[in-house]
Amino acid sequence: AQTVTQSQPEMSVQEAETVTLSCTYDTSESNYYLFWYKQPPSRQMILVIRQEAYKQQNATENRFSVNFQKAAKSFSLKISDSQLGDTAMYFCAFSDPANAGNMLTFGGGTRLMVKP
Amino acid sequence: DTGVSQDPRHKITKRGQNVTFRCDPISEHNRLYWYRQTLGQGPEFLTYFQNEAQLEKSRLLSDRFSAERPKGSFSTLEIQRTEQGDSAMYLCASSPTGQGWAGELFFGEGSRLTVL
């Protein structure tokens, strides 16, 4: 079974600074997807960024980028120019296209606080 | 596209009562997932449907839990004889399948259950 570990339960960053959230995962599969989801307080979970395992290039979405290290099974999220609206729980997630309808396995989450 | 909607958003019940949650997925999505999220934790997979067929159930889904998706559109999750340990956020997500889909799930805002 796949597992996803987020070792930082809470983090804080000053507005406009850069922060990196860590994620490691365990799988024997070679083809899979990795995701970072954001869950603001009392709001729905939304996708921040995704990475296909077969792609060597790290995904970027505006201020969000990942550092995907397949051999090390590491998938960190970097948020540049942090904004107050980035305050949320962030979940790293894994999916295997061949398993259970591509269901997501989530890490325990990192609570990010952006301070003014 | 109105997104995934869940009802009710919050349910308070007494131990031993039955509760039912409803999820309306994005209309063209043929997969529907239920997750459970306890406070400060990542979501845990419960079950998923492809159209009306329930294709996978987690061991977390005890005999007191039942899910249906009778016409391949909306889904219900019923919990019978609720226990205090059932208190959690129940999240519904949906997704399409096929070419061009890169594994993202689209989440609703959740139904929070409090068992007294």
PDB file of N, CA and C in Angstrom, chain A residues 61-96:
ATOM      1  N   GLU A  61       3.151  26.406 -11.261  1.00  0.00           N
ATOM      2  CA  GLU A  61       1.880  27.099 -11.467  1.00  0.00           C
ATOM      3  C   GLU A  61       2.001  28.456 -10.782  1.00  0.00           C
ATOM      4  N   ASN A  62       2.363  29.463 -11.560  1.00  0.00           N
ATOM      5  CA  ASN A  62       2.502  30.822 -11.019  1.00  0.00           C
ATOM      6  C   ASN A  62       3.481  30.821  -9.842  1.00  0.00           C
ATOM      7  N   ARG A  63       3.020  31.149  -8.640  1.00  0.00           N
ATOM      8  CA  ARG A  63       3.928  31.237  -7.475  1.00  0.00           C
ATOM      9  C   ARG A  63       4.258  29.889  -6.858  1.00  0.00           C
ATOM     10  N   PHE A  64       3.640  28.828  -7.368  1.00  0.00           N
ATOM     11  CA  PHE A  64       3.805  27.500  -6.787  1.00  0.00           C
ATOM     12  C   PHE A  64       4.683  26.636  -7.700  1.00  0.00           C
ATOM     13  N   SER A  65       5.626  25.952  -7.111  1.00  0.00           N
ATOM     14  CA  SER A  65       6.460  25.024  -7.877  1.00  0.00           C
ATOM     15  C   SER A  65       6.791  23.833  -6.998  1.00  0.00           C
ATOM     16  N   VAL A  66       7.173  22.745  -7.655  1.00  0.00           N
ATOM     17  CA  VAL A  66       7.521  21.550  -6.898  1.00  0.00           C
ATOM     18  C   VAL A  66       8.951  21.162  -7.194  1.00  0.00           C
ATOM     19  N   ASN A  67       9.518  20.412  -6.257  1.00  0.00           N
ATOM     20  CA  ASN A  67      10.804  19.752  -6.447  1.00  0.00           C
ATOM     21  C   ASN A  67      10.533  18.258  -6.343  1.00  0.00           C
ATOM     22  N   PHE A  68      10.460  17.609  -7.482  1.00  0.00           N
ATOM     23  CA  PHE A  68      10.119  16.194  -7.554  1.00  0.00           C
ATOM     24  C   PHE A  68      11.396  15.391  -7.708  1.00  0.00           C
ATOM     25  N   GLN A  69      11.696  14.578  -6.709  1.00  0.00           N
ATOM     26  CA  GLN A  69      12.876  13.724  -6.723  1.00  0.00           C
ATOM     27  C   GLN A  69      12.385  12.272  -6.697  1.00  0.00           C
ATOM     28  N   LYS A  70      12.257  11.667  -7.887  1.00  0.00           N
ATOM     29  CA  LYS A  70      11.617  10.360  -7.986  1.00  0.00           C
ATOM     30  C   LYS A  70      12.409   9.274  -7.246  1.00  0.00           C
ATOM     31  N   ALA A  71      13.720   9.282  -7.392  1.00  0.00           N
ATOM     32  CA  ALA A  71      14.525   8.247  -6.742  1.00  0.00           C
ATOM     33  C   ALA A  71      14.423   8.341  -5.224  1.00  0.00           C
ATOM     34  N   ALA A  72      14.376   9.539  -4.723  1.00  0.00           N
ATOM     35  CA  ALA A  72      14.267   9.757  -3.279  1.00  0.00           C
ATOM     36  C   ALA A  72      12.826   9.706  -2.796  1.00  0.00           C
ATOM     37  N   LYS A  73      11.870   9.611  -3.722  1.00  0.00           N
ATOM     38  CA  LYS A  73      10.432   9.605  -3.395  1.00  0.00           C
ATOM     39  C   LYS A  73      10.088  10.826  -2.547  1.00  0.00           C
ATOM     40  N   SER A  74      10.486  11.976  -3.066  1.00  0.00           N
ATOM     41  CA  SER A  74      10.271  13.240  -2.380  1.00  0.00           C
ATOM     42  C   SER A  74       9.545  14.202  -3.310  1.00  0.00           C
ATOM     43  N   PHE A  75       8.643  14.997  -2.757  1.00  0.00           N
ATOM     44  CA  PHE A  75       7.803  15.881  -3.575  1.00  0.00           C
ATOM     45  C   PHE A  75       7.488  17.122  -2.747  1.00  0.00           C
ATOM     46  N   SER A  76       8.362  18.113  -2.784  1.00  0.00           N
ATOM     47  CA  SER A  76       8.163  19.298  -1.948  1.00  0.00           C
ATOM     48  C   SER A  76       7.493  20.402  -2.751  1.00  0.00           C
ATOM     49  N   LEU A  77       6.797  21.268  -2.037  1.00  0.00           N
ATOM     50  CA  LEU A  77       6.075  22.402  -2.625  1.00  0.00           C
ATOM     51  C   LEU A  77       6.734  23.691  -2.175  1.00  0.00           C
ATOM     52  N   LYS A  78       7.080  24.529  -3.149  1.00  0.00           N
ATOM     53  CA  LYS A  78       7.636  25.838  -2.830  1.00  0.00           C
ATOM     54  C   LYS A  78       6.613  26.900  -3.184  1.00  0.00           C
ATOM     55  N   ILE A  79       6.340  27.771  -2.220  1.00  0.00           N
ATOM     56  CA  ILE A  79       5.442  28.897  -2.436  1.00  0.00           C
ATOM     57  C   ILE A  79       6.281  30.157  -2.382  1.00  0.00           C
ATOM     58  N   SER A  80       6.327  30.857  -3.478  1.00  0.00           N
ATOM     59  CA  SER A  80       7.082  32.104  -3.554  1.00  0.00           C
ATOM     60  C   SER A  80       6.160  33.295  -3.325  1.00  0.00           C
ATOM     61  N   ASP A  81       6.740  34.406  -2.834  1.00  0.00           N
ATOM     62  CA  ASP A  81       5.949  35.626  -2.629  1.00  0.00           C
ATOM     63  C   ASP A  81       4.652  35.306  -1.872  1.00  0.00           C
ATOM     64  N   SER A  82       4.792  34.684  -0.707  1.00  0.00           N
ATOM     65  CA  SER A  82       3.624  34.228   0.053  1.00  0.00           C
ATOM     66  C   SER A  82       2.628  35.358   0.287  1.00  0.00           C
ATOM     67  N   GLN A  83       1.356  35.001   0.183  1.00  0.00           N
ATOM     68  CA  GLN A  83       0.275  35.963   0.391  1.00  0.00           C
ATOM     69  C   GLN A  83      -0.609  35.501   1.545  1.00  0.00           C
ATOM     70  N   LEU A  84      -1.315  36.462   2.154  1.00  0.00           N
ATOM     71  CA  LEU A  84      -2.173  36.112   3.288  1.00  0.00           C
ATOM     72  C   LEU A  84      -3.180  35.039   2.910  1.00  0.00           C
ATOM     73  N   GLY A  85      -3.642  35.059   1.677  1.00  0.00           N
ATOM     74  CA  GLY A  85      -4.615  34.065   1.209  1.00  0.00           C
ATOM     75  C   GLY A  85      -4.052  32.675   1.060  1.00  0.00           C
ATOM     76  N   ASP A  86      -2.741  32.533   1.207  1.00  0.00           N
ATOM     77  CA  ASP A  86      -2.140  31.201   1.163  1.00  0.00           C
ATOM     78  C   ASP A  86      -2.285  30.469   2.489  1.00  0.00           C
ATOM     79  N   THR A  87      -2.740  31.160   3.527  1.00  0.00           N
ATOM     80  CA  THR A  87      -2.971  30.517   4.818  1.00  0.00           C
ATOM     81  C   THR A  87      -3.994  29.408   4.660  1.00  0.00           C
ATOM     82  N   ALA A  88      -3.605  28.182   5.005  1.00  0.00           N
ATOM     83  CA  ALA A  88      -4.467  27.009   4.775  1.00  0.00           C
ATOM     84  C   ALA A  88      -3.750  25.760   5.252  1.00  0.00           C
ATOM     85  N   MET A  89      -4.489  24.646   5.225  1.00  0.00           N
ATOM     86  CA  MET A  89      -3.870  23.322   5.333  1.00  0.00           C
ATOM     87  C   MET A  89      -3.456  22.901   3.930  1.00  0.00           C
ATOM     88  N   TYR A  90      -2.275  22.330   3.831  1.00  0.00           N
ATOM     89  CA  TYR A  90      -1.790  21.818   2.549  1.00  0.00           C
ATOM     90  C   TYR A  90      -1.581  20.316   2.668  1.00  0.00           C
ATOM     91  N   PHE A  91      -2.154  19.606   1.715  1.00  0.00           N
ATOM     92  CA  PHE A  91      -2.060  18.156   1.720  1.00  0.00           C
ATOM     93  C   PHE A  91      -1.327  17.685   0.469  1.00  0.00           C
ATOM     94  N   CYS A  92      -0.372  16.828   0.692  1.00  0.00           N
ATOM     95  CA  CYS A  92       0.298  16.118  -0.389  1.00  0.00           C
ATOM     96  C   CYS A  92      -0.506  14.839  -0.651  1.00  0.00           C
ATOM     97  N   ALA A  93      -0.661  14.461  -1.903  1.00  0.00           N
ATOM     98  CA  ALA A  93      -1.463  13.284  -2.223  1.00  0.00           C
ATOM     99  C   ALA A  93      -0.851  12.518  -3.377  1.00  0.00           C
ATOM    100  N   PHE A  94      -1.105  11.221  -3.379  1.00  0.00           N
ATOM    101  CA  PHE A  94      -0.551  10.283  -4.357  1.00  0.00           C
ATOM    102  C   PHE A  94      -1.709   9.537  -5.003  1.00  0.00           C
ATOM    103  N   SER A  95      -1.617   9.284  -6.292  1.00  0.00           N
ATOM    104  CA  SER A  95      -2.583   8.369  -6.903  1.00  0.00           C
ATOM    105  C   SER A  95      -1.895   7.466  -7.913  1.00  0.00           C
ATOM    106  N   ASP A  96      -2.378   6.259  -7.948  1.00  0.00           N
ATOM    107  CA  ASP A  96      -1.896   5.234  -8.867  1.00  0.00           C
ATOM    108  C   ASP A  96      -3.008   4.965  -9.867  1.00  0.00           C
TER     109      ASP A  96
END
